[in-house]
Coordinates of C-alpha atoms and ligand atoms in Angstrom, one line a residue:
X1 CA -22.6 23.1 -31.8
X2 CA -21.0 21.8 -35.0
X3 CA -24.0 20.8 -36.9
X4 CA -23.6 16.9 -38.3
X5 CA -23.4 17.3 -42.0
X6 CA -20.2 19.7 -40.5
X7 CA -18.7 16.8 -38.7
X8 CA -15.4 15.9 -40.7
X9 CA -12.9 14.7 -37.2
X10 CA -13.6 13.4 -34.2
X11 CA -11.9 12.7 -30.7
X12 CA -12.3 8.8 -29.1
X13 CA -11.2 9.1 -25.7
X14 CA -11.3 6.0 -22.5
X15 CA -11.8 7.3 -19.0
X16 CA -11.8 5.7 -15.7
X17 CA -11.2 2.2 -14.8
X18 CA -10.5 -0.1 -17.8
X19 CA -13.0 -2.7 -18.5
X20 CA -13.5 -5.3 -21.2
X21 CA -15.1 -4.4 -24.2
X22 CA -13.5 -1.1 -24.6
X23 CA -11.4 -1.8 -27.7
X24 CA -14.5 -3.3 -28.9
X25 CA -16.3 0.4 -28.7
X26 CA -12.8 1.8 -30.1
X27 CA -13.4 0.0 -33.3
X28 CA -16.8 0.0 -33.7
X29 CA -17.1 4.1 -33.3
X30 CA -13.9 4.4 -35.8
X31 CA -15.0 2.1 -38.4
X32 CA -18.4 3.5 -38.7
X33 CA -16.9 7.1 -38.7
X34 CA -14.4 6.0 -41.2
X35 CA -16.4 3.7 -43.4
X36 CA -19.8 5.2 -43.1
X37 CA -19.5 9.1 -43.1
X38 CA -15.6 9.6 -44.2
X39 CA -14.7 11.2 -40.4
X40 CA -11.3 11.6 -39.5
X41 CA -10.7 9.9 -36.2
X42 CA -8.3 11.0 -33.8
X43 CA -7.4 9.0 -30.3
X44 CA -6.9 10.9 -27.4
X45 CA -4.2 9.0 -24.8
X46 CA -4.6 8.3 -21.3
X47 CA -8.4 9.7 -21.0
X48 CA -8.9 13.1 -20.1
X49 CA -5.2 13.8 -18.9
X50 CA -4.4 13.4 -22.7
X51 CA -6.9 16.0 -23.2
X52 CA -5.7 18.1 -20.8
X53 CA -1.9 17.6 -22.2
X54 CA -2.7 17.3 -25.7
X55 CA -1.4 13.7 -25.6
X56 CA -3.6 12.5 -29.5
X57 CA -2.7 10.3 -32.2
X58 CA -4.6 9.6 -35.8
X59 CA -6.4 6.3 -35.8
X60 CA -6.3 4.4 -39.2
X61 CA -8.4 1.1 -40.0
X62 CA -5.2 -0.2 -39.0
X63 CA -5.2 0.5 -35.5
X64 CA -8.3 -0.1 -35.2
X65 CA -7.9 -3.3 -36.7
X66 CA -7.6 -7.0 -34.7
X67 CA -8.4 -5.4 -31.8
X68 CA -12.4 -6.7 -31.1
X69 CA -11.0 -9.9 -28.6
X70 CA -8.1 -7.5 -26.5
X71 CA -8.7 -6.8 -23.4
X72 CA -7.8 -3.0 -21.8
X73 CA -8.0 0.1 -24.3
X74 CA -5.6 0.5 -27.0
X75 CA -5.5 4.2 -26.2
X76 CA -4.9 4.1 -22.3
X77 CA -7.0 5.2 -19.2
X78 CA -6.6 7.5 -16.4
X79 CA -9.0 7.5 -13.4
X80 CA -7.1 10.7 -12.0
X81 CA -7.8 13.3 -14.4
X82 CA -11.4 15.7 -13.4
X83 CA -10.4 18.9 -15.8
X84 CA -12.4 20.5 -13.3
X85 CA -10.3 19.6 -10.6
X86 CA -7.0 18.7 -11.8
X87 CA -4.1 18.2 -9.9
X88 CA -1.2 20.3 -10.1
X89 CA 1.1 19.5 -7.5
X90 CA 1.3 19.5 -3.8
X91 CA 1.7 22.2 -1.6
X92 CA 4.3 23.0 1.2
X93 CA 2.3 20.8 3.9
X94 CA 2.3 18.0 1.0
X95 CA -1.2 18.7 0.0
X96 CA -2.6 18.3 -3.2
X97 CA -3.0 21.5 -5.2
X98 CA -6.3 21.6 -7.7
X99 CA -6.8 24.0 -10.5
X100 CA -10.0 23.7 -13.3
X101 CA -7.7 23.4 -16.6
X102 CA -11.5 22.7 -18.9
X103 CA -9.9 25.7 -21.1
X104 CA -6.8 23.1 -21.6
X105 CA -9.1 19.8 -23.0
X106 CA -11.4 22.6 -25.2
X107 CA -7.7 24.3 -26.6
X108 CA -7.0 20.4 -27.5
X109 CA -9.9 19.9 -29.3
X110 CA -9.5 23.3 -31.4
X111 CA -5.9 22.4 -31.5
X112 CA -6.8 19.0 -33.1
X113 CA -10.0 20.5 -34.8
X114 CA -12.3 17.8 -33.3
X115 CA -16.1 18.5 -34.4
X116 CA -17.1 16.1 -31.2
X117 CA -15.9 13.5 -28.9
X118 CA -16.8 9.9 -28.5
X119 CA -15.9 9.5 -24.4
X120 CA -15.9 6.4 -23.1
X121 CA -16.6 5.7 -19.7
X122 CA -18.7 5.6 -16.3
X123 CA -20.5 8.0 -13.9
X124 CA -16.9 9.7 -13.1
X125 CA -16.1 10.3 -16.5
X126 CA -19.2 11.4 -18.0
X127 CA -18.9 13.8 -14.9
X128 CA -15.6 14.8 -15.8
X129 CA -17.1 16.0 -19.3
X130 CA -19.9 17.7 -18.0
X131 CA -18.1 20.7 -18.0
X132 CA -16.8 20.5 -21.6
X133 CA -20.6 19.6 -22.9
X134 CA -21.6 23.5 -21.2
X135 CA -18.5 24.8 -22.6
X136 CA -19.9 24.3 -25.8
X137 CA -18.3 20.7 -27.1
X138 CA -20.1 18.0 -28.2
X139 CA -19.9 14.9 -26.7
X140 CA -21.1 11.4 -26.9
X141 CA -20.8 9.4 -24.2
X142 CA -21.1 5.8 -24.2
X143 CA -21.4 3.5 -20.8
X144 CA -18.4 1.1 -19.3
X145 CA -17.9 0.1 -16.3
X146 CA -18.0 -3.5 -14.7
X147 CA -19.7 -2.2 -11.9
X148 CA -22.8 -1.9 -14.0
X149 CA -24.0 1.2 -11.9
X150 CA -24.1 3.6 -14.4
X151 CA -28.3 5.5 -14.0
X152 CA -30.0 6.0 -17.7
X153 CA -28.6 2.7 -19.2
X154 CA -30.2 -0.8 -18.0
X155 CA -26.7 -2.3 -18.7
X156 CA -23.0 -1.6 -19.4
X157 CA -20.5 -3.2 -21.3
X158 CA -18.1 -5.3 -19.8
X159 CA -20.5 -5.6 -16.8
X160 CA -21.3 -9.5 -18.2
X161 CA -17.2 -10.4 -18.3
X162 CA -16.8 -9.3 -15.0
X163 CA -19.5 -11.5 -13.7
X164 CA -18.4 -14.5 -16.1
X165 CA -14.9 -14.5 -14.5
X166 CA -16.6 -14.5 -11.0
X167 CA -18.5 -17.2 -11.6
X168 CA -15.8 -18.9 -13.2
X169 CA -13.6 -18.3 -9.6
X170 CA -16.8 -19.2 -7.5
X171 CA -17.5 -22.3 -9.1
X172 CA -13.6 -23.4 -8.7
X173 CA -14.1 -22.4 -5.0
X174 CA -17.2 -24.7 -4.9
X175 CA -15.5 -28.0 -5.6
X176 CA -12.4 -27.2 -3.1
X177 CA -15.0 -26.0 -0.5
X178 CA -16.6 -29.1 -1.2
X179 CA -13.5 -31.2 -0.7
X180 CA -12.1 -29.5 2.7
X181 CA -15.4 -28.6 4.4
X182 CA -15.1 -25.2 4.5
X183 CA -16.4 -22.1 4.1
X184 CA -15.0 -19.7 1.1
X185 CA -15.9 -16.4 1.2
X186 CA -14.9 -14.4 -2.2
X187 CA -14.8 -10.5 -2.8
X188 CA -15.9 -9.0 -6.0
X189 CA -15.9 -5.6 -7.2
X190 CA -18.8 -3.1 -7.6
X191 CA -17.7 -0.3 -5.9
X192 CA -21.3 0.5 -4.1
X193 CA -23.8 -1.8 -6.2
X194 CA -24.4 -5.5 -5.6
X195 CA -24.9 -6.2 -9.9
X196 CA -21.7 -8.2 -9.9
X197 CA -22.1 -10.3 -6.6
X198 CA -25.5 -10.9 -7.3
X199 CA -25.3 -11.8 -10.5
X200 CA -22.4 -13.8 -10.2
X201 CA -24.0 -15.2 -6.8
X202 CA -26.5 -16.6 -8.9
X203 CA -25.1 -18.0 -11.8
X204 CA -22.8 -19.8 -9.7
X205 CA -25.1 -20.8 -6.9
X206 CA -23.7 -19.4 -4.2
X207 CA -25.0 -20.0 -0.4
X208 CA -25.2 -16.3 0.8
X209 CA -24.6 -12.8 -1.2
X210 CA -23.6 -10.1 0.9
X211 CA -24.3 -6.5 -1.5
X212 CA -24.3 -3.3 -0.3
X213 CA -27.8 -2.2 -0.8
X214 CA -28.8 -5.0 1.7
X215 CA -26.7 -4.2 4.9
X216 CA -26.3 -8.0 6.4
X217 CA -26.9 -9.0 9.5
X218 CA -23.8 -11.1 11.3
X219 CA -26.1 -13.6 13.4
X220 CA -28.3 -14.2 10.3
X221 CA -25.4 -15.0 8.1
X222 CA -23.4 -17.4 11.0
X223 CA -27.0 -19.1 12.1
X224 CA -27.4 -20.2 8.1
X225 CA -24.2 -21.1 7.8
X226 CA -23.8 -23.2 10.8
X227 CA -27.2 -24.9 10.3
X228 CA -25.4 -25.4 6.6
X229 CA -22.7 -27.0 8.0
X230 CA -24.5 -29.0 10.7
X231 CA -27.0 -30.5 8.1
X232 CA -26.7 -29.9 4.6
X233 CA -23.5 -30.5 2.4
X234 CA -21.3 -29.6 5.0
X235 CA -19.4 -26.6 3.2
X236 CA -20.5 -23.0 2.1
X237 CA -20.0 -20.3 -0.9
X238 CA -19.8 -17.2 0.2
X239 CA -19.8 -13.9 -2.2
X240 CA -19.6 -10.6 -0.9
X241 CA -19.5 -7.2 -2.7
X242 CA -16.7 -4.9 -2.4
X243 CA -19.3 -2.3 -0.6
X244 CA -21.1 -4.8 1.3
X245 CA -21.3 -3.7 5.1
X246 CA -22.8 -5.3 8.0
X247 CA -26.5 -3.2 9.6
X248 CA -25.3 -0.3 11.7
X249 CA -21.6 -0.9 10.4
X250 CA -19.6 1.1 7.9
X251 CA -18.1 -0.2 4.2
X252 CA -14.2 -1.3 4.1
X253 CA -12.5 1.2 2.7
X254 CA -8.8 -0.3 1.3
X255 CA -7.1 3.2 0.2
X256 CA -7.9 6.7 -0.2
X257 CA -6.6 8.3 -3.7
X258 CA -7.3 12.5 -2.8
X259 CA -6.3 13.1 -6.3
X260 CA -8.8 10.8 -7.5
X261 CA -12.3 11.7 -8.8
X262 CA -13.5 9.2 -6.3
X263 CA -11.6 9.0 -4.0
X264 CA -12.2 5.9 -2.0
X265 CA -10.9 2.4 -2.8
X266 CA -13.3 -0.3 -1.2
X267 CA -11.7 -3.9 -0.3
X268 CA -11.1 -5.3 3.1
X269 CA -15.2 -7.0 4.0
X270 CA -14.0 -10.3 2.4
X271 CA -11.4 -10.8 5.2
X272 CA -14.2 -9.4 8.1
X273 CA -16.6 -11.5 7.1
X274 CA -14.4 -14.7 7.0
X275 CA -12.8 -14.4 10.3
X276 CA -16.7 -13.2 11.2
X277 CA -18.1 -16.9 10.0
X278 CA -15.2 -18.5 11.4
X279 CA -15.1 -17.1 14.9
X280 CA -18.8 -17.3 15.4
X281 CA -19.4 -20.7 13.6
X282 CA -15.8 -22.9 14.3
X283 CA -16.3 -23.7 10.1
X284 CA -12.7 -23.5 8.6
X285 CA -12.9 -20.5 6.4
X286 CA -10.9 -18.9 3.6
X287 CA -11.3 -15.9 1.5
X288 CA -10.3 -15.1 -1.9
X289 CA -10.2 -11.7 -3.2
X290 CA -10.7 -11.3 -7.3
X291 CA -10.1 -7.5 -7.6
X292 CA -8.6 -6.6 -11.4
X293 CA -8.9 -10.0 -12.9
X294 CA -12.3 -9.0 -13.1
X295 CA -11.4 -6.5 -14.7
X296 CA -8.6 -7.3 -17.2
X297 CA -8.4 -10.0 -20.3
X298 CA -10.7 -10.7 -23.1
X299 CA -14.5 -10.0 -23.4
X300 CA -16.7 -12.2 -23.4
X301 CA -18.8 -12.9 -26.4
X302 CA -21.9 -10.4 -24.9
X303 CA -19.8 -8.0 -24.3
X304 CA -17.9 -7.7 -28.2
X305 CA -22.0 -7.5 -29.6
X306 CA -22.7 -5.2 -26.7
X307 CA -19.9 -2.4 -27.4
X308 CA -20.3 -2.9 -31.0
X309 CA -23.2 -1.8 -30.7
X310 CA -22.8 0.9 -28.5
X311 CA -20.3 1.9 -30.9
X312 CA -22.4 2.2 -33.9
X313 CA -25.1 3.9 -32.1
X314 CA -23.0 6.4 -30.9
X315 CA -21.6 7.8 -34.1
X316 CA -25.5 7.3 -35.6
X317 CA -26.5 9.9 -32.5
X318 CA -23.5 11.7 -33.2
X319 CA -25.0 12.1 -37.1
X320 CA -28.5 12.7 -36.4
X321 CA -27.5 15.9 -34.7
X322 CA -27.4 14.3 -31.1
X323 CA -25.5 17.0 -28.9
X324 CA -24.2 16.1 -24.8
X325 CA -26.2 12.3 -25.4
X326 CA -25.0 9.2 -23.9
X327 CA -26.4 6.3 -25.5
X328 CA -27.9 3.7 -23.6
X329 CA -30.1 0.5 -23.7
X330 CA -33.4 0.4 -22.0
X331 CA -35.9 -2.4 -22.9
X332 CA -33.2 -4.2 -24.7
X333 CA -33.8 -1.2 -27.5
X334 CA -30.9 1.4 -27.9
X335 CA -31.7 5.2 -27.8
X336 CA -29.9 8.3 -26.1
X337 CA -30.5 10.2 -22.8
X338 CA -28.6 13.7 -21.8
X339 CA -25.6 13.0 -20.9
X340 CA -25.7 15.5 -17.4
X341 CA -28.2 13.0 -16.1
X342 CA -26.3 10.6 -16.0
X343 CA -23.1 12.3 -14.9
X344 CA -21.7 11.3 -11.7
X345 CA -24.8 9.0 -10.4
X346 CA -24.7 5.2 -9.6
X347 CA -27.6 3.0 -10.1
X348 CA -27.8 0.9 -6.9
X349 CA -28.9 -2.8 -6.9
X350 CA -33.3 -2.5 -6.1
X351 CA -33.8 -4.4 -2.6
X352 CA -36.8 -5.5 -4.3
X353 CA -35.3 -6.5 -7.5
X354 CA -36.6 -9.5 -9.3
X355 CA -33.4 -11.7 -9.0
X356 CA -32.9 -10.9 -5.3
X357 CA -37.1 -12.0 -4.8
X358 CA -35.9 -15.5 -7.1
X359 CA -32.5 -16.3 -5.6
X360 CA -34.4 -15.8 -1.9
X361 CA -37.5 -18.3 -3.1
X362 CA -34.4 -20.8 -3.7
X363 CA -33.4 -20.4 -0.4
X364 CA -30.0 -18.0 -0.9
X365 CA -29.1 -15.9 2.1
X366 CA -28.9 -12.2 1.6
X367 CA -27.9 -11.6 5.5
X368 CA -31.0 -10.0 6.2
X369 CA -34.0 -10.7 8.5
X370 CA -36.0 -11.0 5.0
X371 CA -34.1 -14.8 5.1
X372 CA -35.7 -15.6 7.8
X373 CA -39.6 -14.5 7.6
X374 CA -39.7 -15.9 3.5
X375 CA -41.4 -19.1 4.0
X376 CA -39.6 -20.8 1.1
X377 CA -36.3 -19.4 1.9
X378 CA -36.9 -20.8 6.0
X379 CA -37.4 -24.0 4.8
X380 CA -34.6 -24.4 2.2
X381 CA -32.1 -23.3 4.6
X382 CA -30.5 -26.4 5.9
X383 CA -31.1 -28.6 2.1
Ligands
F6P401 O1 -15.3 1.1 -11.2 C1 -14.6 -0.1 -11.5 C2 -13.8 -0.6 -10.4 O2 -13.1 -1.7 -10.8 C3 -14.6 -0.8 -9.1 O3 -15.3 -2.0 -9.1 C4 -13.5 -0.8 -8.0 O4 -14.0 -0.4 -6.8 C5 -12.5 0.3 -8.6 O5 -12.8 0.4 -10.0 C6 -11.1 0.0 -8.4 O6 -10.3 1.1 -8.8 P1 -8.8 1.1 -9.0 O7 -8.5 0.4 -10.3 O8 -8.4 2.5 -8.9 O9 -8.2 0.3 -7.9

């Protein structure tokens, strides 16, 4: 461990899925290295393949410059790179070959003489530098991800842009669902949590949200929907998570990426649940699948504070001797947690969660027998 008055350069690095707010981070960690402790600060490309391949640049105030409102990472991503199980090739039946190359990313960061290492990233990637933080290198993790799943940290930045640009489609679908009668279902992300269909369910008043944790029920959601239909506005929002999957049933998996930390790409429920509603109920139904827009452009205003914030607070841990921390927000206060706790876990959407008891006493349909036995929620069904 380098001690933090011995902290002169340090390694920024982006893993995983992109997300907004991530330049955002960038800057804020390089600034307050530059500005408040004189630290070098070095970016390291493409996440931890640049790591493994030595891929760094210097980062000036000028790069890190006019960067706060751009969406994506000014240093690049990968979502393919575990240095514990790297890729190397394929074999002769076409099968991926995997060797550990950690020695690789700590010869980089002797190479580049980085005291510690600001990663940037989700459960994968804090996984991905477990490893490193036993070796011996310091790292400071701070959370992304949309998905908002990430355990230790009560939210992660660019979690609220995601959910703004799904309520921004959802409400667009309203007034056409409105117009033609029908039922639109959208897809969001979320890999297995419900934060961004719920939230976004909400905020945009959709009729049923479909989320993982809450495996639906096909009658339940077709009975509200018809009775919707038959006696209230006559048309029906629909949002369904990514991991959603019917009781008994299985998730929709779109793609599988062996190379890939995680391996499985969801996508596909949207589509069953449509031609679900629409075969069971006659209601014309459409779907509408957001996937990367949710993920690409500018962040939202929450979002800039949020990974400045982060930011800061990172290179503060970094300086009062924090060693393998991740810093997260709990209580709406910042602090830091160890890093290997949070490595590799998802937080999963409570069945009990406050919102999910609120949107129910307004009479939104999770799919679920619970629907049907909530006195306010059997009432407000066909208003
Ligand atoms: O974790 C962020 C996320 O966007 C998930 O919501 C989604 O399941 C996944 O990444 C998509 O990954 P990819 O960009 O590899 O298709």
């Amino acid at each position: 461990m380098t001690p933090a008055k011995d902290i002169h350069r340090i390694g920024i690095l982006t893993g995983g899925g992109d997300c907004p707010g991530l330049n955002a981070v960038i800057r804020a960690v390089a600034k307050t290295a530059m500005r408040q402790y004189g630290i070098e600060c070095v970016g390291v490309e493409d996440g931890f393949y640049g790591l493994i391949h030595n891929q760094t640049r210097p980062l000036s105030f000028k790069d890190v410059s006019g960067i706060l409102t751009r969406g994506g990472t000014i240093l690049g991503s990968h979502n393919k790179a575990n240095p514990a199980r790297f890729c190397v090739g394929n074999d002769e039946n076409g099968e991926p070959i995997f060797r550990d190359v950690t020695d690789r990313c700590i010869a980089t960061c002797k190479q580049n003489h980085l005291d510690a290492l600001i990663v940037i990233g989700g459960d994968g990637t804090m996984a991905c530098a477990a490893p490193l933080v036993r070796a011996g290198i310091n790292v400071i993790g701070v959370p992304k991800t949309i998905d908002n799943d990430l355990v230790g940290t009560e939210i992660t930045f660019g979690f609220l842009t995601a959910v703004a640009t799904a309520t921004d489609a959802l409400d667009r679908l309203h007034s056409t669902a409105d117009s033609h009668h029908r039922v639109m279902v959208c897809e969001v992300m979320g890999r297995n949590a419900g934060w961004i269909a719920l939230h976004s369910g909400i905020a945009s008043g959709s009729d049923v949200i479909l989320i993982p944790e809450i495996p639906f029920e096909p009658d339940v959601v077709c009975d509200y929907i018809a009775a919707r239909m038959r006696s209230g506005p006559n048309f029906a929002i629909v949002v369904v998570a990514e991991g959603a999957m019917p009781r008994g049933g299985k998730q929709v998996v779109a793609r599988l990426d062996p190379t890939s930390p995680d391996p499985i790409r969801l996508g596909g429920i949207g589509h069953v649940v449509a031609k679900m509603v629409e075969a069971r109920t006659g209601a014309e139904t459409r779907t509408t699948v957001l996937g990367h827009t949710q993920r690409g452009g500018t962040p939202i205003a929450a979002d800039r504070i949020l990974g400045t914030h982060f930011g800061y607070v990172a290179i503060e841990t970094l300086m009062k001797g924090g060693v393998g921390r991740m810093v997260v927000r709990e209580n709406n206060q910042f602090k830091d947690v160890d890093l290997l706790h949070s490595a590799g876990k998802q937080r999963l959407v409570p069945t009990d969660h406050s919102l999910i008891v609120a949107a129910r006493a307004i009479g939104t349909s999770f799919g679920d027998y619970a629907d049907r036995t909530a006195p306010v929620a059997k009432s407000a069904v066909i208003v």
